Amino acid sequence: MGIQDIIEGKKQWRAHMARVRALPPDYQIVYKEMQRYFFKVGPTDLPDGSLLSGIVDFFEEGVAGGKGVLELIGTDVAAFADDLIKDSRTYADIYQESISGKSEK
């Protein structure tokens, strides 16, 4: 990864976060909680950016449709987030495999 890639990545992240800040406060709160969760245990392919930008796209459509965030995703935010990554390999999976691999030796 060269310096140009890093600079471009930062530009894209800043643009992404500007879109998040443009959302209504309730959407921002839910997005930030989901983002925190994904960064902690989320999918290993999170750095490609499609998951988080897809959530912002979805939220922007909800705002345009006049819906509240919980009306859009339901009242169980954790279940919604888990459903988004249910078929993805997560860092939690990798950690669990490393623990179970060590205990079997």
mmCIF file of C-alpha atoms in Angstrom:
data_model
loop_
_atom_site.group_PDB
_atom_site.id
_atom_site.type_symbol
_atom_site.label_atom_id
_atom_site.label_comp_id
_atom_site.label_asym_id
_atom_site.label_seq_id
_atom_site.Cartn_x
_atom_site.Cartn_y
_atom_site.Cartn_z
ATOM 1 C CA MET A 1 0.000 0.000 0.000
ATOM 2 C CA GLY A 2 1.522 3.248 -1.143
ATOM 3 C CA ILE A 3 1.103 6.752 0.174
ATOM 4 C CA GLN A 4 -1.406 7.549 -2.586
ATOM 5 C CA ASP A 5 -3.586 4.644 -1.447
ATOM 6 C CA ILE A 6 -3.513 5.908 2.123
ATOM 7 C CA ILE A 7 -4.394 9.446 1.054
ATOM 8 C CA GLU A 8 -7.229 8.202 -1.154
ATOM 9 C CA GLY A 9 -8.524 5.990 1.644
ATOM 10 C CA LYS A 10 -8.600 8.938 4.031
ATOM 11 C CA LYS A 11 -10.472 11.063 1.490
ATOM 12 C CA GLN A 12 -13.050 8.329 1.014
ATOM 13 C CA TRP A 13 -13.447 7.856 4.785
ATOM 14 C CA ARG A 14 -13.928 11.600 5.329
ATOM 15 C CA ALA A 15 -16.555 11.710 2.574
ATOM 16 C CA HIS A 16 -18.272 8.690 4.122
ATOM 17 C CA MET A 17 -18.342 10.271 7.578
ATOM 18 C CA ALA A 18 -19.690 13.526 6.084
ATOM 19 C CA ARG A 19 -22.632 11.505 4.758
ATOM 20 C CA VAL A 20 -23.157 10.025 8.236
ATOM 21 C CA ARG A 21 -23.105 13.499 9.826
ATOM 22 C CA ALA A 22 -25.766 14.619 7.337
ATOM 23 C CA LEU A 23 -28.195 11.995 8.683
ATOM 24 C CA PRO A 24 -30.738 12.889 11.403
ATOM 25 C CA PRO A 25 -29.451 12.406 14.981
ATOM 26 C CA ASP A 26 -31.320 9.132 15.623
ATOM 27 C CA TYR A 27 -29.816 7.613 12.467
ATOM 28 C CA GLN A 28 -26.343 8.827 13.461
ATOM 29 C CA ILE A 29 -26.602 7.208 16.889
ATOM 30 C CA VAL A 30 -27.657 3.852 15.445
ATOM 31 C CA TYR A 31 -25.016 4.016 12.704
ATOM 32 C CA LYS A 32 -22.234 4.781 15.187
ATOM 33 C CA GLU A 33 -23.278 1.926 17.469
ATOM 34 C CA MET A 34 -23.342 -0.483 14.524
ATOM 35 C CA GLN A 35 -19.982 0.820 13.322
ATOM 36 C CA ARG A 36 -18.455 0.346 16.790
ATOM 37 C CA TYR A 37 -19.824 -3.208 16.899
ATOM 38 C CA PHE A 38 -18.521 -4.061 13.427
ATOM 39 C CA PHE A 39 -15.076 -2.669 14.232
ATOM 40 C CA LYS A 40 -14.954 -4.825 17.347
ATOM 41 C CA VAL A 41 -16.221 -8.200 16.095
ATOM 42 C CA GLY A 42 -17.221 -7.527 12.542
ATOM 43 C CA PRO A 43 -16.460 -9.195 9.266
ATOM 44 C CA THR A 44 -12.894 -9.551 8.079
ATOM 45 C CA ASP A 45 -13.890 -7.924 4.785
ATOM 46 C CA LEU A 46 -15.013 -4.713 6.533
ATOM 47 C CA PRO A 47 -12.070 -2.685 5.191
ATOM 48 C CA ASP A 48 -13.402 -2.979 1.629
ATOM 49 C CA GLY A 49 -16.002 -0.413 2.666
ATOM 50 C CA SER A 50 -19.129 -1.838 1.065
ATOM 51 C CA LEU A 51 -20.910 -2.810 4.298
ATOM 52 C CA LEU A 52 -20.716 0.580 5.998
ATOM 53 C CA SER A 53 -21.429 2.559 2.840
ATOM 54 C CA GLY A 54 -24.366 0.253 2.120
ATOM 55 C CA ILE A 55 -25.790 1.012 5.556
ATOM 56 C CA VAL A 56 -25.493 4.745 4.878
ATOM 57 C CA ASP A 57 -27.216 4.273 1.497
ATOM 58 C CA PHE A 58 -30.020 2.352 3.218
ATOM 59 C CA PHE A 59 -30.353 4.989 5.929
ATOM 60 C CA GLU A 60 -30.415 7.825 3.385
ATOM 61 C CA GLU A 61 -33.279 6.074 1.599
ATOM 62 C CA GLY A 62 -35.111 5.751 4.926
ATOM 63 C CA VAL A 63 -34.671 9.460 5.625
ATOM 64 C CA ALA A 64 -35.909 10.307 2.129
ATOM 65 C CA GLY A 65 -38.944 8.107 2.773
ATOM 66 C CA GLY A 66 -39.680 9.933 5.999
ATOM 67 C CA LYS A 67 -39.085 6.906 8.224
ATOM 68 C CA GLY A 68 -37.468 6.857 11.647
ATOM 69 C CA VAL A 69 -34.419 4.641 11.986
ATOM 70 C CA LEU A 70 -36.123 2.090 14.267
ATOM 71 C CA GLU A 71 -39.089 1.980 11.922
ATOM 72 C CA LEU A 72 -36.627 1.107 9.170
ATOM 73 C CA ILE A 73 -34.503 -1.532 10.931
ATOM 74 C CA GLY A 74 -36.690 -2.634 13.845
ATOM 75 C CA THR A 75 -36.221 -2.149 17.555
ATOM 76 C CA ASP A 76 -33.469 -4.736 17.979
ATOM 77 C CA VAL A 77 -30.454 -2.969 16.519
ATOM 78 C CA ALA A 78 -28.084 -5.781 17.537
ATOM 79 C CA ALA A 79 -30.166 -8.377 15.699
ATOM 80 C CA PHE A 80 -30.218 -6.167 12.606
ATOM 81 C CA ALA A 81 -26.428 -5.771 12.745
ATOM 82 C CA ASP A 82 -25.886 -9.489 13.301
ATOM 83 C CA ASP A 83 -28.149 -10.311 10.377
ATOM 84 C CA LEU A 84 -26.023 -8.133 8.098
ATOM 85 C CA ILE A 85 -22.893 -10.153 8.857
ATOM 86 C CA LYS A 86 -24.413 -13.584 9.478
ATOM 87 C CA ASP A 87 -22.724 -15.161 6.441
ATOM 88 C CA SER A 88 -19.396 -13.367 6.881
ATOM 89 C CA ARG A 89 -16.268 -14.613 8.557
ATOM 90 C CA THR A 90 -15.653 -12.380 11.569
ATOM 91 C CA TYR A 91 -12.678 -11.561 13.747
ATOM 92 C CA ALA A 92 -14.603 -13.231 16.562
ATOM 93 C CA ASP A 93 -14.677 -16.448 14.490
ATOM 94 C CA ILE A 94 -10.932 -16.282 13.942
ATOM 95 C CA TYR A 95 -10.328 -15.711 17.642
ATOM 96 C CA GLN A 96 -12.618 -18.581 18.611
ATOM 97 C CA GLU A 97 -10.832 -20.893 16.179
ATOM 98 C CA SER A 98 -7.459 -19.906 17.613
ATOM 99 C CA ILE A 99 -8.646 -20.693 21.139
ATOM 100 C CA SER A 100 -10.216 -24.021 20.226
ATOM 101 C CA GLY A 101 -7.135 -24.976 18.219
ATOM 102 C CA LYS A 102 -4.878 -24.342 21.185
ATOM 103 C CA SER A 103 -7.063 -26.235 23.632
ATOM 104 C CA GLU A 104 -7.118 -29.372 21.472
ATOM 105 C CA LYS A 105 -3.306 -29.681 21.423
#
